[in-house]
Amino acid sequence: MPVSENFLDLGGQTALVTGASSGIGAGIALLLGRAGANVVVNYRKSKEGADAVVSELSERGCTATAIQADVSKEEDVVRLFEETRAAFGTIHVLIANAGVQQDAPAHEMSLDQWRKVLDVNLTGQFLCCREAIREFRRRGMVPETCPALGKIVSISSVHQFIPWAGRVNYAASKGGIMLMMQSLAQEYAHEKIRVNGIAPGAIKTAINKESWEDPKAEKDLLGLIPYGRVGEPDDIAKAALWLASDASDYVTGETIVVDGGMALYPAFREGG
Ligand code: BGC
């Protein structure tokens, strides 16, 4: 078991967070860094965003570096892991977070819009999981650092089980993520690789700005959230830290829903 008495302590471990220049990914990178992990802040476009996350961690005395890569491109993902190894030697935690939305009614959705979302959200997570598993197996078990060979946390959505009109590409990608996560968990548990998911509900980030920026839109959104507030990236980060840490050492193939009750069919409180 790890040397530390604090099971949320990630000291001596390296975490790679994809899509970490803003939103949920940035929140997770900051919290894992504060828990002692060396953090790789992956970004595709926003170097400024990634650098700001790295600076905030450095100011707190944490170790972090930013690495550019488009997770939907195989050669980028291979390079991302090579650069991570060059910086920190290996990785212990992958947070597969990078994701996009491109909404359109199904009858108007272009093949490009379909492909873009599937390529980033689903294929991107597959490529990152594959490289992480290769790296965990190459490194081999180091029980003094971590009781698992490696840990993967796949950031999904409540739309892995709630259908979503006008976003057939997004819902399909998230449903795919759920069974990919569970299949990987089943495939690698005997090697002591844990694979889990988080299904966020509505979290205040750029991806859903139009649903909370304007007060009328936020009021409508709150109608779907029994807990009475829109989530913050930190709500997801706290669940990610637990799944990434050795406090959850006996948990694999599980999804934690972090949604303020959105998935509880809130309309049934009054009706049905
Ligand atoms: C989507 C958000 C949405 C939330 C709840 C997330 O996965 O990216 O746009 O607000 O699900 O519907």
Coordinates of C-alpha atoms and ligand atoms in Angstrom, one line a residue:
M1 CA 0.0 0.0 0.0
P2 CA 1.2 3.6 -0.5
V3 CA 3.4 5.1 2.2
S4 CA 0.9 7.9 3.0
E5 CA -1.8 7.5 5.6
N6 CA -3.9 9.9 3.4
F7 CA -5.5 7.8 0.8
L8 CA -6.4 10.8 -1.3
D9 CA -2.7 11.6 -1.5
L10 CA -1.3 11.3 -5.0
G11 CA 2.3 12.1 -4.1
G12 CA 4.8 10.3 -6.3
Q13 CA 2.2 9.7 -9.0
T14 CA 1.7 11.3 -12.4
A15 CA -1.7 12.2 -13.8
L16 CA -2.4 13.1 -17.4
V17 CA -5.6 15.2 -17.9
T18 CA -6.9 15.6 -21.4
G19 CA -8.7 18.8 -22.4
A20 CA -7.4 20.5 -19.3
S21 CA -7.0 24.1 -20.5
S22 CA -10.5 25.0 -19.2
G23 CA -13.7 23.8 -17.7
I24 CA -14.0 20.4 -16.0
G25 CA -10.5 19.3 -17.2
A26 CA -8.8 22.4 -15.7
G27 CA -10.7 21.8 -12.4
I28 CA -9.5 18.2 -12.2
A29 CA -5.9 19.1 -13.1
L30 CA -5.9 21.7 -10.3
L31 CA -7.3 19.4 -7.7
L32 CA -5.0 16.4 -8.6
G33 CA -2.0 18.7 -8.5
R34 CA -3.0 19.9 -5.0
A35 CA -3.3 16.3 -4.0
G36 CA 0.4 15.9 -4.8
A37 CA 0.3 14.4 -8.4
N38 CA 2.7 15.6 -11.1
V39 CA 0.2 16.9 -13.7
V40 CA 0.2 16.9 -17.4
V41 CA -2.2 19.5 -18.6
N42 CA -3.1 18.5 -22.2
Y43 CA -4.7 21.0 -24.5
R44 CA -5.6 21.2 -28.2
K45 CA -5.9 24.9 -29.0
S46 CA -5.7 27.1 -25.9
K47 CA -2.0 27.3 -24.8
E48 CA -2.9 30.3 -22.7
G49 CA -5.6 28.3 -20.8
A50 CA -3.2 25.4 -20.2
D51 CA -0.4 27.7 -19.2
A52 CA -2.7 29.4 -16.7
V53 CA -3.5 26.0 -15.1
V54 CA 0.2 25.2 -14.9
S55 CA 1.1 28.6 -13.4
E56 CA -1.6 28.2 -10.8
L57 CA -0.2 24.8 -9.8
S58 CA 3.4 26.1 -9.8
E59 CA 2.4 29.0 -7.5
R60 CA 1.0 26.4 -5.0
G61 CA 4.3 24.5 -5.2
C62 CA 2.9 21.7 -7.4
T63 CA 4.6 20.2 -10.5
A64 CA 2.8 20.5 -13.8
T65 CA 3.5 20.9 -17.5
A66 CA 1.4 21.6 -20.5
I67 CA 1.5 19.4 -23.6
Q68 CA -0.4 20.1 -26.8
A69 CA -2.1 17.2 -28.6
D70 CA -5.4 16.6 -30.5
V71 CA -6.8 13.5 -28.9
S72 CA -8.6 12.5 -32.1
K73 CA -5.3 12.0 -33.9
E74 CA -3.4 8.8 -33.3
E75 CA 0.1 10.4 -33.9
D76 CA -0.7 13.2 -31.5
V77 CA -1.8 10.8 -28.7
V78 CA 1.3 8.7 -29.2
R79 CA 3.5 11.8 -28.9
L80 CA 1.5 13.1 -25.9
F81 CA 2.5 9.9 -24.0
E82 CA 6.1 10.0 -25.2
E83 CA 6.4 13.6 -24.0
T84 CA 4.7 12.7 -20.7
R85 CA 7.2 9.9 -20.2
A86 CA 10.1 12.2 -21.1
A87 CA 8.8 14.7 -18.5
F88 CA 7.9 12.4 -15.6
G89 CA 9.1 8.8 -16.5
T90 CA 5.6 7.2 -16.5
I91 CA 2.0 7.9 -15.7
H92 CA -0.3 6.4 -13.0
V93 CA -3.6 8.2 -13.8
L94 CA -5.3 9.0 -17.0
I95 CA -8.3 11.4 -16.9
A96 CA -9.8 11.0 -20.3
N97 CA -11.8 14.2 -20.4
A98 CA -11.5 16.1 -23.7
G99 CA -14.9 16.4 -25.3
V100 CA -16.9 18.5 -27.7
Q101 CA -20.5 19.2 -28.7
Q102 CA -21.8 20.1 -32.2
D103 CA -25.5 20.2 -31.9
A104 CA -28.0 19.9 -34.8
P105 CA -31.3 18.2 -35.5
A106 CA -30.5 14.7 -36.8
H107 CA -32.1 15.4 -40.2
E108 CA -29.7 18.4 -40.6
M109 CA -26.6 17.0 -39.0
S110 CA -23.7 16.7 -41.4
L111 CA -21.4 13.7 -41.5
D112 CA -18.6 16.1 -40.4
Q113 CA -20.6 17.1 -37.3
W114 CA -21.3 13.4 -36.5
R115 CA -17.7 12.4 -37.1
K116 CA -16.1 15.3 -35.2
V117 CA -18.0 14.5 -32.0
L118 CA -17.4 10.7 -32.2
D119 CA -13.7 11.2 -33.2
V120 CA -12.9 13.5 -30.2
N121 CA -15.2 12.1 -27.5
L122 CA -15.1 8.3 -28.2
T123 CA -12.1 7.6 -30.5
G124 CA -10.1 10.2 -28.6
Q125 CA -10.8 8.4 -25.3
F126 CA -10.0 5.0 -26.8
L127 CA -6.6 6.2 -28.1
C128 CA -5.7 7.7 -24.8
C129 CA -6.8 4.6 -22.8
R130 CA -4.8 2.4 -25.2
E131 CA -1.6 4.4 -24.7
A132 CA -2.2 4.6 -21.0
I133 CA -2.7 0.8 -20.7
R134 CA 0.5 0.3 -22.8
E135 CA 2.4 2.5 -20.5
F136 CA 1.1 0.9 -17.3
R137 CA 2.1 -2.5 -18.6
R138 CA 5.5 -1.3 -19.8
R139 CA 6.3 0.2 -16.4
G140 CA 5.0 -2.8 -14.4
M141 CA 3.8 -2.8 -10.8
V142 CA 5.5 -0.6 -8.2
P143 CA 3.5 -1.4 -5.0
E144 CA 5.4 1.3 -2.9
T145 CA 3.9 4.0 -5.2
C146 CA 0.4 2.6 -5.9
P147 CA -1.5 -0.6 -5.2
A148 CA -2.9 -0.5 -8.8
L149 CA -0.9 -0.9 -12.0
G150 CA -2.8 2.2 -13.3
K151 CA -6.1 4.1 -13.0
I152 CA -8.3 5.5 -15.7
V153 CA -11.1 7.9 -15.2
S154 CA -13.3 8.4 -18.2
I155 CA -15.4 11.6 -18.2
S156 CA -18.7 10.9 -19.7
S157 CA -22.1 12.6 -19.2
V158 CA -25.6 11.9 -17.8
H159 CA -26.2 11.6 -21.6
Q160 CA -24.6 8.2 -21.5
F161 CA -28.1 7.1 -20.4
I162 CA -30.4 10.1 -20.9
P163 CA -31.3 10.4 -24.6
W164 CA -30.8 14.0 -25.9
A165 CA -32.8 15.3 -28.8
G166 CA -30.8 17.5 -31.2
R167 CA -27.5 15.9 -30.0
V168 CA -27.6 12.4 -31.4
N169 CA -23.8 12.5 -32.0
Y170 CA -23.1 13.6 -28.5
A171 CA -25.4 11.1 -26.8
A172 CA -24.1 8.3 -29.0
S173 CA -20.5 9.2 -28.1
K174 CA -21.3 9.2 -24.4
G175 CA -23.2 5.9 -24.5
G176 CA -20.2 4.4 -26.3
I177 CA -17.9 5.7 -23.6
M178 CA -19.9 3.9 -20.9
L179 CA -19.5 0.5 -22.5
M180 CA -15.9 1.2 -23.6
M181 CA -15.1 2.0 -19.9
Q182 CA -16.9 -1.1 -18.6
S183 CA -15.3 -3.4 -21.3
L184 CA -11.8 -2.1 -20.5
A185 CA -12.5 -2.5 -16.8
Q186 CA -13.5 -6.1 -17.4
E187 CA -10.5 -6.7 -19.7
Y188 CA -7.8 -5.4 -17.4
A189 CA -9.0 -5.8 -13.8
H190 CA -6.9 -9.0 -13.4
E191 CA -3.8 -6.8 -14.3
K192 CA -4.8 -4.4 -11.6
I193 CA -5.8 -1.6 -13.9
R194 CA -8.9 0.2 -12.7
V195 CA -11.2 1.9 -15.2
N196 CA -14.1 4.0 -13.9
G197 CA -16.3 6.8 -15.2
I198 CA -17.9 10.0 -14.1
A199 CA -21.2 11.2 -15.5
P200 CA -21.5 14.9 -15.0
G201 CA -24.8 16.7 -15.3
A202 CA -25.0 20.4 -16.1
I203 CA -21.7 21.9 -15.0
K204 CA -20.9 25.6 -15.6
T205 CA -18.4 25.6 -18.4
A206 CA -18.1 27.0 -21.9
I207 CA -19.7 23.9 -23.5
N208 CA -23.1 24.8 -22.2
K209 CA -22.8 28.6 -21.7
E210 CA -26.1 29.3 -23.4
S211 CA -27.9 27.2 -20.8
W212 CA -26.8 29.2 -17.8
E213 CA -25.4 32.6 -18.9
D214 CA -28.8 34.2 -19.3
P215 CA -31.0 34.2 -16.1
K216 CA -34.1 32.9 -18.0
A217 CA -32.1 30.0 -19.5
E218 CA -30.6 29.2 -16.1
K219 CA -34.1 29.1 -14.5
D220 CA -35.2 26.6 -17.2
L221 CA -32.0 24.5 -16.6
L222 CA -32.6 24.6 -12.8
G223 CA -36.0 23.0 -13.5
L224 CA -34.0 19.9 -14.4
I225 CA -31.8 19.9 -11.3
P226 CA -33.5 19.0 -8.0
Y227 CA -30.5 20.1 -6.0
G228 CA -31.2 23.7 -7.0
R229 CA -27.8 24.8 -8.4
V230 CA -25.8 24.4 -11.6
G231 CA -22.7 22.3 -10.9
E232 CA -19.1 23.6 -10.8
P233 CA -16.0 22.0 -12.2
D234 CA -14.8 21.3 -8.6
D235 CA -17.9 19.1 -8.0
I236 CA -16.5 16.8 -10.7
A237 CA -12.9 17.2 -9.6
K238 CA -13.7 15.9 -6.2
A239 CA -15.2 12.7 -7.6
A240 CA -12.3 12.4 -10.0
L241 CA -9.8 12.7 -7.2
W242 CA -11.5 9.9 -5.3
L243 CA -11.5 7.6 -8.4
A244 CA -7.9 8.5 -9.2
S245 CA -6.7 7.9 -5.7
D246 CA -6.1 4.7 -3.9
A247 CA -9.1 5.4 -1.6
S248 CA -11.2 3.7 -4.4
D249 CA -8.8 0.8 -4.8
Y250 CA -11.5 -1.8 -4.9
V251 CA -13.7 0.1 -7.4
T252 CA -13.6 -0.7 -11.1
G253 CA -16.1 -0.5 -14.0
E254 CA -18.3 1.9 -12.1
T255 CA -19.8 5.3 -13.1
I256 CA -20.3 8.0 -10.4
V257 CA -23.2 10.3 -11.5
V258 CA -22.5 13.9 -10.3
D259 CA -25.5 15.8 -11.4
G260 CA -27.5 17.4 -8.5
G261 CA -30.2 14.8 -9.1
M262 CA -30.7 15.5 -12.8
A263 CA -30.9 11.8 -13.6
L264 CA -33.7 11.2 -11.0
Y265 CA -36.6 11.9 -13.4
P266 CA -37.3 15.2 -11.4
A267 CA -40.7 15.7 -13.2
F268 CA -42.0 12.6 -11.3
R269 CA -41.8 14.5 -8.0
E270 CA -45.2 16.0 -8.9
G271 CA -46.5 13.8 -11.6
G272 CA -46.6 10.2 -12.7
Ligands
BGC1 C1 -23.4 18.5 -21.7 C2 -23.9 19.9 -21.2 C3 -25.3 19.7 -20.6 C4 -25.2 18.5 -19.5 C5 -26.6 18.2 -18.9 C6 -23.3 17.6 -20.5 O1 -22.8 16.4 -20.9 O2 -22.1 18.7 -22.3 O3 -24.1 20.7 -22.3 O4 -25.6 20.9 -19.9 O5 -24.7 17.4 -20.1 O6 -27.6 18.1 -19.9

